[in-house]
Amino acid sequence: MIKPQAINEQQVINEQQTKTMDVQQTMSVQQTMGVQQTNLAALLTTTKTNIETFLDQVLPSQNIGHNQLNAAMRYAVMNGGKRIRPALVYATAHCLNIPMEQLTAAAASLELIHCYSLIHDDLPAMDNDDLRRGQPTCHKAFDEATAILAGDALQTMAFTILSDAQLNPFSAEIRIAMVQILANAAGANGMVLGQAEDIYAERGATPSINHRVGYNHAHNIGLAELTMIHQNKTGALLTAAIKLALCANNANSETSARLCNYASNIGLAFQVFDDILDVTTSTEILGKPAGSDQKLGKATFPALLGLDQAQQYAESCYNQALDELAPFDHRADLLRDIAYFFINRRY
Ligand code: IPE
Ligand code: IPE
Ligand code: MG
Ligand code: MG
Ligand code: MG
């Protein structure tokens, strides 16, 4: 596998955790992005600063409204996620020559949907996990009802932001297109569908899902079914990152098709590698419980193929993603670096 660009990941993590970049510095990183070689560390730092500043401003204050609900919403968002989906929005914007900051509201909306999906994913009725991003999960820190409602509220908030002309600088037509992209990716044809398939597969599938995808137990799931689950539960939101940026630009159909194929490959690779990390990495590094998938009898790539083949599968998705980017020049380097990061991250 060819490593596209040296990424000192520990440095990224250290920078994320210890370095508070001031706004001026952040702007200068953004401004130089158009003219000089950039790297993933700078993108992740910029993304984190921009998105967290924006989210801090739009999330409800803990001092107004229902304190518990507002506090739970903030707790589940302002808690150290990698912000990789917003970074993907920005990287696509860079590739398409769109000023990145124009897409901050869209990127933040996507992150809100992701944070809501994590709250619900951790609930006792779903994966029943106690730790998320190194802290007690939302339902542990608050209570189940509050966690469910905080997730609901973050979801609707994403669409409030995306449709708001004061926050999202695009035309009404583009904002509506963005709302559709995010709603489709998040709902019953995307992330929620994938989560349903994941849960039913773990339990032994219900008749309806059994009929639809042709399996009746997690251990009988084949590669095609598992690929579909992963593409829905995780790939759909990652693909939405690319589509949100694409819809802000008059990209030709070949560019759109190639970027969407890139997204679908890295989306799959991301979840395959998440499955691998669940087996290979400690709870301390992951910030979420290691071995959770095995405990629940989840359908995962390591369970289906074994670790080595799962790793090879992730690498083949990475290689296909890079093939899709072959006609693009250096402006796609951030997308290449993100693809590499997806299957080489520590957590
Ligand atoms: C975790 O996503 C959930 C999956 C879709 C595998 P991330 O690994 O992006 O989690 P955070 O946002 O950095 O915590
Ligand atoms: C979750 O997949 C995908 C979501 C839609 C949240 P996982 O259940 O594998 O994510 P983690 O491992 O809990 O982060
Ligand atoms: Mg899950
Ligand atoms: Mg989970
Ligand atoms: Mg997982």
GROMACS .gro file of C-alpha atoms and ligand atoms in nm:
model
  378
    1MET     CA    1   0.000   0.000   0.000
    2ILE     CA    2   0.141   0.340  -0.092
    3LYS     CA    3   0.138   0.593   0.184
    4PRO     CA    4   0.035   0.920   0.017
    5GLN     CA    5   0.183   1.162   0.264
    6ALA     CA    6   0.352   1.132   0.599
    7ILE     CA    7   0.092   1.178   0.868
    8ASN     CA    8   0.221   1.192   1.219
    9GLU     CA    9  -0.098   1.081   1.380
   10GLN     CA   10   0.026   1.105   1.735
   11GLN     CA   11   0.112   1.462   1.655
   12VAL     CA   12  -0.246   1.515   1.532
   13ILE     CA   13  -0.384   1.372   1.853
   14ASN     CA   14  -0.146   1.576   2.066
   15GLU     CA   15  -0.231   1.888   1.876
   16GLN     CA   16  -0.601   1.818   1.910
   17GLN     CA   17  -0.573   1.761   2.279
   18THR     CA   18  -0.321   2.018   2.388
   19LYS     CA   19  -0.300   2.297   2.137
   20THR     CA   20  -0.556   2.572   2.139
   21MET     CA   21  -0.523   2.735   1.803
   22ASP     CA   22  -0.630   3.096   1.802
   23VAL     CA   23  -0.869   3.215   1.537
   24GLN     CA   24  -0.609   3.420   1.353
   25GLN     CA   25  -0.383   3.121   1.322
   26THR     CA   26  -0.674   2.911   1.201
   27MET     CA   27  -0.762   3.164   0.933
   28SER     CA   28  -0.407   3.169   0.806
   29VAL     CA   29  -0.412   2.790   0.772
   30GLN     CA   30  -0.735   2.820   0.575
   31GLN     CA   31  -0.608   3.097   0.354
   32THR     CA   32  -0.289   2.916   0.263
   33MET     CA   33  -0.480   2.599   0.181
   34GLY     CA   34  -0.548   2.715  -0.169
   35VAL     CA   35  -0.188   2.783  -0.265
   36GLN     CA   36   0.038   2.544  -0.087
   37GLN     CA   37   0.064   2.180   0.002
   38THR     CA   38  -0.154   2.112   0.298
   39ASN     CA   39  -0.173   1.814   0.525
   40LEU     CA   40  -0.428   1.628   0.722
   41ALA     CA   41  -0.305   1.750   1.060
   42ALA     CA   42  -0.370   2.111   0.961
   43LEU     CA   43  -0.710   2.023   0.817
   44LEU     CA   44  -0.819   1.838   1.131
   45THR     CA   45  -0.702   2.123   1.354
   46THR     CA   46  -0.880   2.383   1.143
   47THR     CA   47  -1.194   2.174   1.124
   48LYS     CA   48  -1.202   2.117   1.497
   49THR     CA   49  -1.163   2.487   1.570
   50ASN     CA   50  -1.419   2.605   1.314
   51ILE     CA   51  -1.683   2.344   1.383
   52GLU     CA   52  -1.657   2.358   1.760
   53THR     CA   53  -1.670   2.739   1.761
   54PHE     CA   54  -1.980   2.724   1.541
   55LEU     CA   55  -2.148   2.450   1.745
   56ASP     CA   56  -2.073   2.627   2.070
   57GLN     CA   57  -2.260   2.929   1.935
   58VAL     CA   58  -2.564   2.743   1.806
   59LEU     CA   59  -2.615   2.485   2.080
   60PRO     CA   60  -2.866   2.597   2.342
   61SER     CA   61  -2.726   2.751   2.656
   62GLN     CA   62  -2.742   2.544   2.970
   63ASN     CA   63  -2.890   2.845   3.145
   64ILE     CA   64  -3.207   2.870   2.938
   65GLY     CA   65  -3.489   2.632   2.855
   66HIS     CA   66  -3.475   2.289   3.008
   67ASN     CA   67  -3.133   2.271   3.174
   68GLN     CA   68  -3.108   1.894   3.168
   69LEU     CA   69  -3.195   1.862   2.801
   70ASN     CA   70  -2.966   2.147   2.695
   71ALA     CA   71  -2.684   2.015   2.911
   72ALA     CA   72  -2.721   1.667   2.760
   73MET     CA   73  -2.714   1.808   2.406
   74ARG     CA   74  -2.393   1.997   2.478
   75TYR     CA   75  -2.244   1.700   2.661
   76ALA     CA   76  -2.292   1.472   2.360
   77VAL     CA   77  -2.150   1.720   2.108
   78MET     CA   78  -1.873   1.917   2.279
   79ASN     CA   79  -1.680   1.611   2.386
   80GLY     CA   80  -1.379   1.561   2.168
   81GLY     CA   81  -1.497   1.377   1.856
   82LYS     CA   82  -1.252   1.354   1.568
   83ARG     CA   83  -1.487   1.568   1.352
   84ILE     CA   84  -1.389   1.360   1.052
   85ARG     CA   85  -1.719   1.413   0.871
   86PRO     CA   86  -1.684   1.794   0.877
   87ALA     CA   87  -1.320   1.748   0.771
   88LEU     CA   88  -1.443   1.551   0.472
   89VAL     CA   89  -1.686   1.832   0.382
   90TYR     CA   90  -1.397   2.081   0.397
   91ALA     CA   91  -1.161   1.854   0.200
   92THR     CA   92  -1.422   1.815  -0.073
   93ALA     CA   93  -1.477   2.191  -0.077
   94HIS     CA   94  -1.103   2.238  -0.120
   95CYS     CA   95  -1.101   1.988  -0.406
   96LEU     CA   96  -1.386   2.174  -0.577
   97ASN     CA   97  -1.240   2.522  -0.521
   98ILE     CA   98  -1.518   2.630  -0.284
   99PRO     CA   99  -1.403   2.846   0.012
  100MET     CA  100  -1.418   2.601   0.299
  101GLU     CA  101  -1.575   2.835   0.553
  102GLN     CA  102  -1.886   2.862   0.333
  103LEU     CA  103  -1.957   2.503   0.422
  104THR     CA  104  -1.920   2.535   0.800
  105ALA     CA  105  -2.297   2.526   0.867
  106ALA     CA  106  -2.340   2.221   0.642
  107ALA     CA  107  -2.045   2.045   0.803
  108ALA     CA  108  -2.171   2.126   1.155
  109SER     CA  109  -2.519   1.996   1.067
  110LEU     CA  110  -2.368   1.669   0.956
  111GLU     CA  111  -2.171   1.645   1.281
  112LEU     CA  112  -2.492   1.702   1.480
  113ILE     CA  113  -2.659   1.411   1.303
  114HIS     CA  114  -2.353   1.199   1.375
  115CYS     CA  115  -2.355   1.295   1.747
  116TYR     CA  116  -2.724   1.212   1.773
  117SER     CA  117  -2.658   0.875   1.607
  118LEU     CA  118  -2.390   0.800   1.865
  119ILE     CA  119  -2.620   0.882   2.160
  120HIS     CA  120  -2.884   0.646   2.027
  121ASP     CA  121  -2.629   0.382   1.922
  122ASP     CA  122  -2.505   0.359   2.282
  123LEU     CA  123  -2.849   0.320   2.443
  124PRO     CA  124  -2.931  -0.003   2.632
  125ALA     CA  125  -3.179  -0.098   2.358
  126MET     CA  126  -2.906  -0.062   2.096
  127ASP     CA  127  -2.536  -0.137   2.170
  128ASN     CA  128  -2.568  -0.077   2.545
  129ASP     CA  129  -2.229   0.090   2.583
  130ASP     CA  130  -2.118   0.294   2.885
  131LEU     CA  131  -1.828   0.490   2.741
  132ARG     CA  132  -1.810   0.732   2.447
  133ARG     CA  133  -1.525   0.963   2.353
  134GLY     CA  134  -1.361   0.875   2.685
  135GLN     CA  135  -1.659   0.980   2.897
  136PRO     CA  136  -1.972   0.809   3.031
  137THR     CA  137  -2.227   0.779   2.751
  138CYS     CA  138  -2.509   1.033   2.750
  139HIS     CA  139  -2.764   0.799   2.908
  140LYS     CA  140  -2.514   0.718   3.187
  141ALA     CA  141  -2.425   1.080   3.255
  142PHE     CA  142  -2.793   1.184   3.247
  143ASP     CA  143  -3.070   0.925   3.207
  144GLU     CA  144  -3.218   0.726   2.921
  145ALA     CA  145  -3.513   0.954   2.855
  146THR     CA  146  -3.290   1.263   2.850
  147ALA     CA  147  -3.043   1.090   2.616
  148ILE     CA  148  -3.318   0.989   2.371
  149LEU     CA  149  -3.460   1.340   2.374
  150ALA     CA  150  -3.117   1.504   2.338
  151GLY     CA  151  -3.059   1.287   2.030
  152ASP     CA  152  -3.397   1.384   1.889
  153ALA     CA  153  -3.325   1.752   1.951
  154LEU     CA  154  -2.979   1.738   1.792
  155GLN     CA  155  -3.130   1.576   1.486
  156THR     CA  156  -3.390   1.846   1.431
  157MET     CA  157  -3.137   2.115   1.514
  158ALA     CA  158  -2.921   1.996   1.224
  159PHE     CA  159  -3.202   2.080   0.981
  160THR     CA  160  -3.278   2.411   1.151
  161ILE     CA  161  -2.918   2.515   1.090
  162LEU     CA  162  -2.894   2.379   0.737
  163SER     CA  163  -3.208   2.562   0.624
  164ASP     CA  164  -3.126   2.892   0.801
  165ALA     CA  165  -3.021   3.164   0.556
  166GLN     CA  166  -2.842   3.351   0.834
  167LEU     CA  167  -2.617   3.055   0.908
  168ASN     CA  168  -2.590   2.872   0.577
  169PRO     CA  169  -2.481   3.120   0.307
  170PHE     CA  170  -2.615   2.936  -0.001
  171SER     CA  171  -2.927   3.009  -0.205
  172ALA     CA  172  -3.264   2.872  -0.089
  173GLU     CA  173  -3.250   2.619  -0.372
  174ILE     CA  174  -2.912   2.485  -0.261
  175ARG     CA  175  -3.017   2.483   0.105
  176ILE     CA  176  -3.322   2.270   0.020
  177ALA     CA  177  -3.099   2.034  -0.179
  178MET     CA  178  -2.869   2.011   0.124
  179VAL     CA  179  -3.162   1.934   0.356
  180GLN     CA  180  -3.266   1.653   0.122
  181ILE     CA  181  -2.914   1.511   0.107
  182LEU     CA  182  -2.879   1.505   0.485
  183ALA     CA  183  -3.232   1.376   0.549
  184ASN     CA  184  -3.192   1.094   0.296
  185ALA     CA  185  -2.853   0.995   0.435
  186ALA     CA  186  -2.973   1.000   0.796
  187GLY     CA  187  -3.309   0.829   0.760
  188ALA     CA  188  -3.480   0.506   0.665
  189ASN     CA  189  -3.277   0.471   0.345
  190GLY     CA  190  -2.945   0.547   0.512
  191MET     CA  191  -2.804   0.553   0.863
  192VAL     CA  192  -3.124   0.452   1.046
  193LEU     CA  193  -3.179   0.166   0.800
  194GLY     CA  194  -2.823   0.046   0.861
  195GLN     CA  195  -2.868   0.069   1.237
  196ALA     CA  196  -3.189  -0.135   1.211
  197GLU     CA  197  -3.014  -0.399   0.998
  198ASP     CA  198  -2.724  -0.409   1.243
  199ILE     CA  199  -2.955  -0.464   1.542
  200TYR     CA  200  -3.180  -0.718   1.370
  201ALA     CA  201  -2.877  -0.910   1.245
  202GLU     CA  202  -2.741  -0.927   1.599
  203ARG     CA  203  -3.070  -1.058   1.733
  204GLY     CA  204  -3.141  -1.298   1.449
  205ALA     CA  205  -3.322  -1.117   1.174
  206THR     CA  206  -3.693  -1.045   1.175
  207PRO     CA  207  -3.898  -1.191   0.889
  208SER     CA  208  -3.902  -0.863   0.700
  209ILE     CA  209  -3.528  -0.814   0.699
  210ASN     CA  210  -3.475  -1.184   0.645
  211HIS     CA  211  -3.691  -1.161   0.337
  212ARG     CA  212  -3.516  -0.850   0.212
  213VAL     CA  213  -3.150  -0.939   0.247
  214GLY     CA  214  -3.168  -1.315   0.274
  215TYR     CA  215  -3.012  -1.402   0.608
  216ASN     CA  216  -3.150  -1.522   0.936
  217HIS     CA  217  -2.868  -1.495   1.184
  218ALA     CA  218  -2.568  -1.267   1.228
  219HIS     CA  219  -2.335  -1.564   1.183
  220ASN     CA  220  -2.495  -1.648   0.849
  221ILE     CA  221  -2.452  -1.304   0.705
  222GLY     CA  222  -2.241  -1.297   0.394
  223LEU     CA  223  -2.011  -1.034   0.255
  224ALA     CA  224  -2.283  -0.871   0.043
  225GLU     CA  225  -2.520  -0.829   0.338
  226LEU     CA  226  -2.252  -0.703   0.575
  227THR     CA  227  -2.128  -0.458   0.315
  228MET     CA  228  -2.480  -0.325   0.279
  229ILE     CA  229  -2.522  -0.283   0.656
  230HIS     CA  230  -2.194  -0.094   0.684
  231GLN     CA  231  -2.262   0.122   0.382
  232ASN     CA  232  -2.596   0.222   0.529
  233LYS     CA  233  -2.511   0.270   0.896
  234THR     CA  234  -2.181   0.452   0.838
  235GLY     CA  235  -2.118   0.504   0.467
  236ALA     CA  236  -2.435   0.704   0.411
  237LEU     CA  237  -2.335   0.991   0.643
  238LEU     CA  238  -1.977   0.993   0.516
  239THR     CA  239  -2.107   1.006   0.157
  240ALA     CA  240  -2.336   1.293   0.260
  241ALA     CA  241  -2.023   1.491   0.349
  242ILE     CA  242  -1.912   1.476  -0.015
  243LYS     CA  243  -2.262   1.536  -0.152
  244LEU     CA  244  -2.314   1.846   0.066
  245ALA     CA  245  -2.002   2.002  -0.085
  246LEU     CA  246  -2.087   1.882  -0.436
  247CYS     CA  247  -2.429   2.043  -0.426
  248ALA     CA  248  -2.271   2.381  -0.353
  249ASN     CA  249  -2.083   2.359  -0.682
  250ASN     CA  250  -2.165   2.295  -1.047
  251ALA     CA  251  -1.944   1.992  -1.065
  252ASN     CA  252  -1.978   1.791  -1.385
  253SER     CA  253  -2.129   1.446  -1.372
  254GLU     CA  254  -1.797   1.263  -1.397
  255THR     CA  255  -1.654   1.459  -1.103
  256SER     CA  256  -1.968   1.393  -0.899
  257ALA     CA  257  -1.972   1.023  -0.982
  258ARG     CA  258  -1.604   0.980  -0.900
  259LEU     CA  259  -1.629   1.165  -0.569
  260CYS     CA  260  -1.939   0.967  -0.470
  261ASN     CA  261  -1.764   0.639  -0.555
  262TYR     CA  262  -1.463   0.755  -0.354
  263ALA     CA  263  -1.699   0.830  -0.063
  264SER     CA  264  -1.874   0.498  -0.076
  265ASN     CA  265  -1.538   0.315  -0.069
  266ILE     CA  266  -1.391   0.513   0.218
  267GLY     CA  267  -1.724   0.496   0.406
  268LEU     CA  268  -1.708   0.119   0.393
  269ALA     CA  269  -1.337   0.118   0.481
  270PHE     CA  270  -1.407   0.342   0.783
  271GLN     CA  271  -1.658   0.099   0.935
  272VAL     CA  272  -1.449  -0.209   0.849
  273PHE     CA  273  -1.161  -0.044   1.033
  274ASP     CA  274  -1.392   0.050   1.322
  275ASP     CA  275  -1.473  -0.322   1.349
  276ILE     CA  276  -1.099  -0.402   1.344
  277LEU     CA  277  -1.025  -0.144   1.615
  278ASP     CA  278  -1.296  -0.301   1.835
  279VAL     CA  279  -1.088  -0.622   1.835
  280THR     CA  280  -0.734  -0.485   1.834
  281THR     CA  281  -0.733  -0.169   2.045
  282SER     CA  282  -0.777  -0.094   2.414
  283THR     CA  283  -1.074   0.083   2.568
  284GLU     CA  284  -0.835   0.352   2.690
  285ILE     CA  285  -0.720   0.442   2.339
  286LEU     CA  286  -1.059   0.395   2.174
  287GLY     CA  287  -1.249   0.602   2.432
  288LYS     CA  288  -1.530   0.347   2.389
  289PRO     CA  289  -1.551  -0.011   2.514
  290ALA     CA  290  -1.319  -0.249   2.329
  291GLY     CA  291  -1.472  -0.587   2.249
  292SER     CA  292  -1.824  -0.446   2.242
  293ASP     CA  293  -1.902  -0.607   1.904
  294GLN     CA  294  -1.791  -0.953   2.011
  295LYS     CA  295  -1.987  -0.929   2.335
  296LEU     CA  296  -2.304  -0.850   2.139
  297GLY     CA  297  -2.243  -1.105   1.863
  298LYS     CA  298  -2.239  -0.828   1.603
  299ALA     CA  299  -2.194  -0.896   1.237
  300THR     CA  300  -1.850  -0.747   1.170
  301PHE     CA  301  -1.574  -0.787   0.913
  302PRO     CA  302  -1.325  -0.950   1.155
  303ALA     CA  303  -1.599  -1.193   1.266
  304LEU     CA  304  -1.685  -1.278   0.905
  305LEU     CA  305  -1.341  -1.281   0.742
  306GLY     CA  306  -1.086  -1.290   1.025
  307LEU     CA  307  -0.857  -0.999   1.110
  308ASP     CA  308  -0.607  -1.034   0.826
  309GLN     CA  309  -0.867  -1.053   0.554
  310ALA     CA  310  -1.069  -0.774   0.711
  311GLN     CA  311  -0.755  -0.560   0.697
  312GLN     CA  312  -0.702  -0.656   0.332
  313TYR     CA  313  -1.063  -0.573   0.258
  314ALA     CA  314  -1.023  -0.225   0.411
  315GLU     CA  315  -0.707  -0.175   0.203
  316SER     CA  316  -0.886  -0.280  -0.114
  317CYS     CA  317  -1.159  -0.022  -0.044
  318TYR     CA  318  -0.884   0.236   0.011
  319ASN     CA  319  -0.721   0.145  -0.320
  320GLN     CA  320  -1.051   0.170  -0.506
  321ALA     CA  321  -1.114   0.509  -0.347
  322LEU     CA  322  -0.772   0.629  -0.467
  323ASP     CA  323  -0.841   0.495  -0.818
  324GLU     CA  324  -1.153   0.712  -0.831
  325LEU     CA  325  -0.936   1.016  -0.751
  326ALA     CA  326  -0.675   0.934  -1.018
  327PRO     CA  327  -0.783   1.207  -1.265
  328PHE     CA  328  -0.780   1.476  -0.992
  329ASP     CA  329  -0.476   1.695  -0.931
  330HIS     CA  330  -0.314   1.796  -0.602
  331ARG     CA  331  -0.636   1.964  -0.486
  332ALA     CA  332  -0.762   1.613  -0.405
  333ASP     CA  333  -0.462   1.538  -0.180
  334LEU     CA  334  -0.661   1.604   0.137
  335LEU     CA  335  -0.917   1.349   0.021
  336ARG     CA  336  -0.633   1.104  -0.043
  337ASP     CA  337  -0.493   1.172   0.304
  338ILE     CA  338  -0.835   1.122   0.467
  339ALA     CA  339  -0.873   0.788   0.290
  340TYR     CA  340  -0.534   0.683   0.425
  341PHE     CA  341  -0.621   0.806   0.775
  342PHE     CA  342  -0.945   0.606   0.775
  343ILE     CA  343  -0.757   0.276   0.771
  344ASN     CA  344  -0.452   0.384   0.969
  345ARG     CA  345  -0.603   0.567   1.267
  346ARG     CA  346  -0.549   0.460   1.623
  347TYR     CA  347  -0.908   0.528   1.731
  348IPE     C1  348  -1.785   0.628   1.538
  348IPE     O1  349  -1.751   0.732   1.451
  348IPE     C2  350  -1.908   0.563   1.490
  348IPE     C3  351  -1.895   0.499   1.360
  348IPE     C4  352  -1.966   0.531   1.257
  348IPE     C5  353  -1.799   0.390   1.343
  348IPE     P1  354  -1.618   0.817   1.473
  348IPE     O2  355  -1.501   0.723   1.485
  348IPE     O3  356  -1.610   0.922   1.370
  348IPE     O4  357  -1.644   0.880   1.617
  348IPE     P2  358  -1.602   1.021   1.678
  348IPE     O5  359  -1.697   1.121   1.622
  348IPE     O6  360  -1.460   1.050   1.642
  348IPE     O7  361  -1.621   1.001   1.826
  349IPE     C1  362  -2.229   0.282   1.470
  349IPE     O1  363  -2.152   0.173   1.446
  349IPE     C2  364  -2.273   0.351   1.352
  349IPE     C3  365  -2.366   0.461   1.388
  349IPE     C4  366  -2.460   0.494   1.306
  349IPE     C5  367  -2.354   0.535   1.511
  349IPE     P1  368  -2.086   0.115   1.576
  349IPE     O2  369  -2.187   0.071   1.674
  349IPE     O3  370  -1.981   0.016   1.537
  349IPE     O4  371  -2.011   0.245   1.634
  349IPE     P2  372  -1.928   0.248   1.769
  349IPE     O5  373  -1.823   0.142   1.757
  349IPE     O6  374  -2.024   0.222   1.881
  349IPE     O7  375  -1.868   0.386   1.770
  350MG      MG  376  -2.384   0.009   1.668
  351MG      MG  377  -2.188   0.106   1.888
  352MG      MG  378  -1.796  -0.006   1.630
   0.00000   0.00000   0.00000
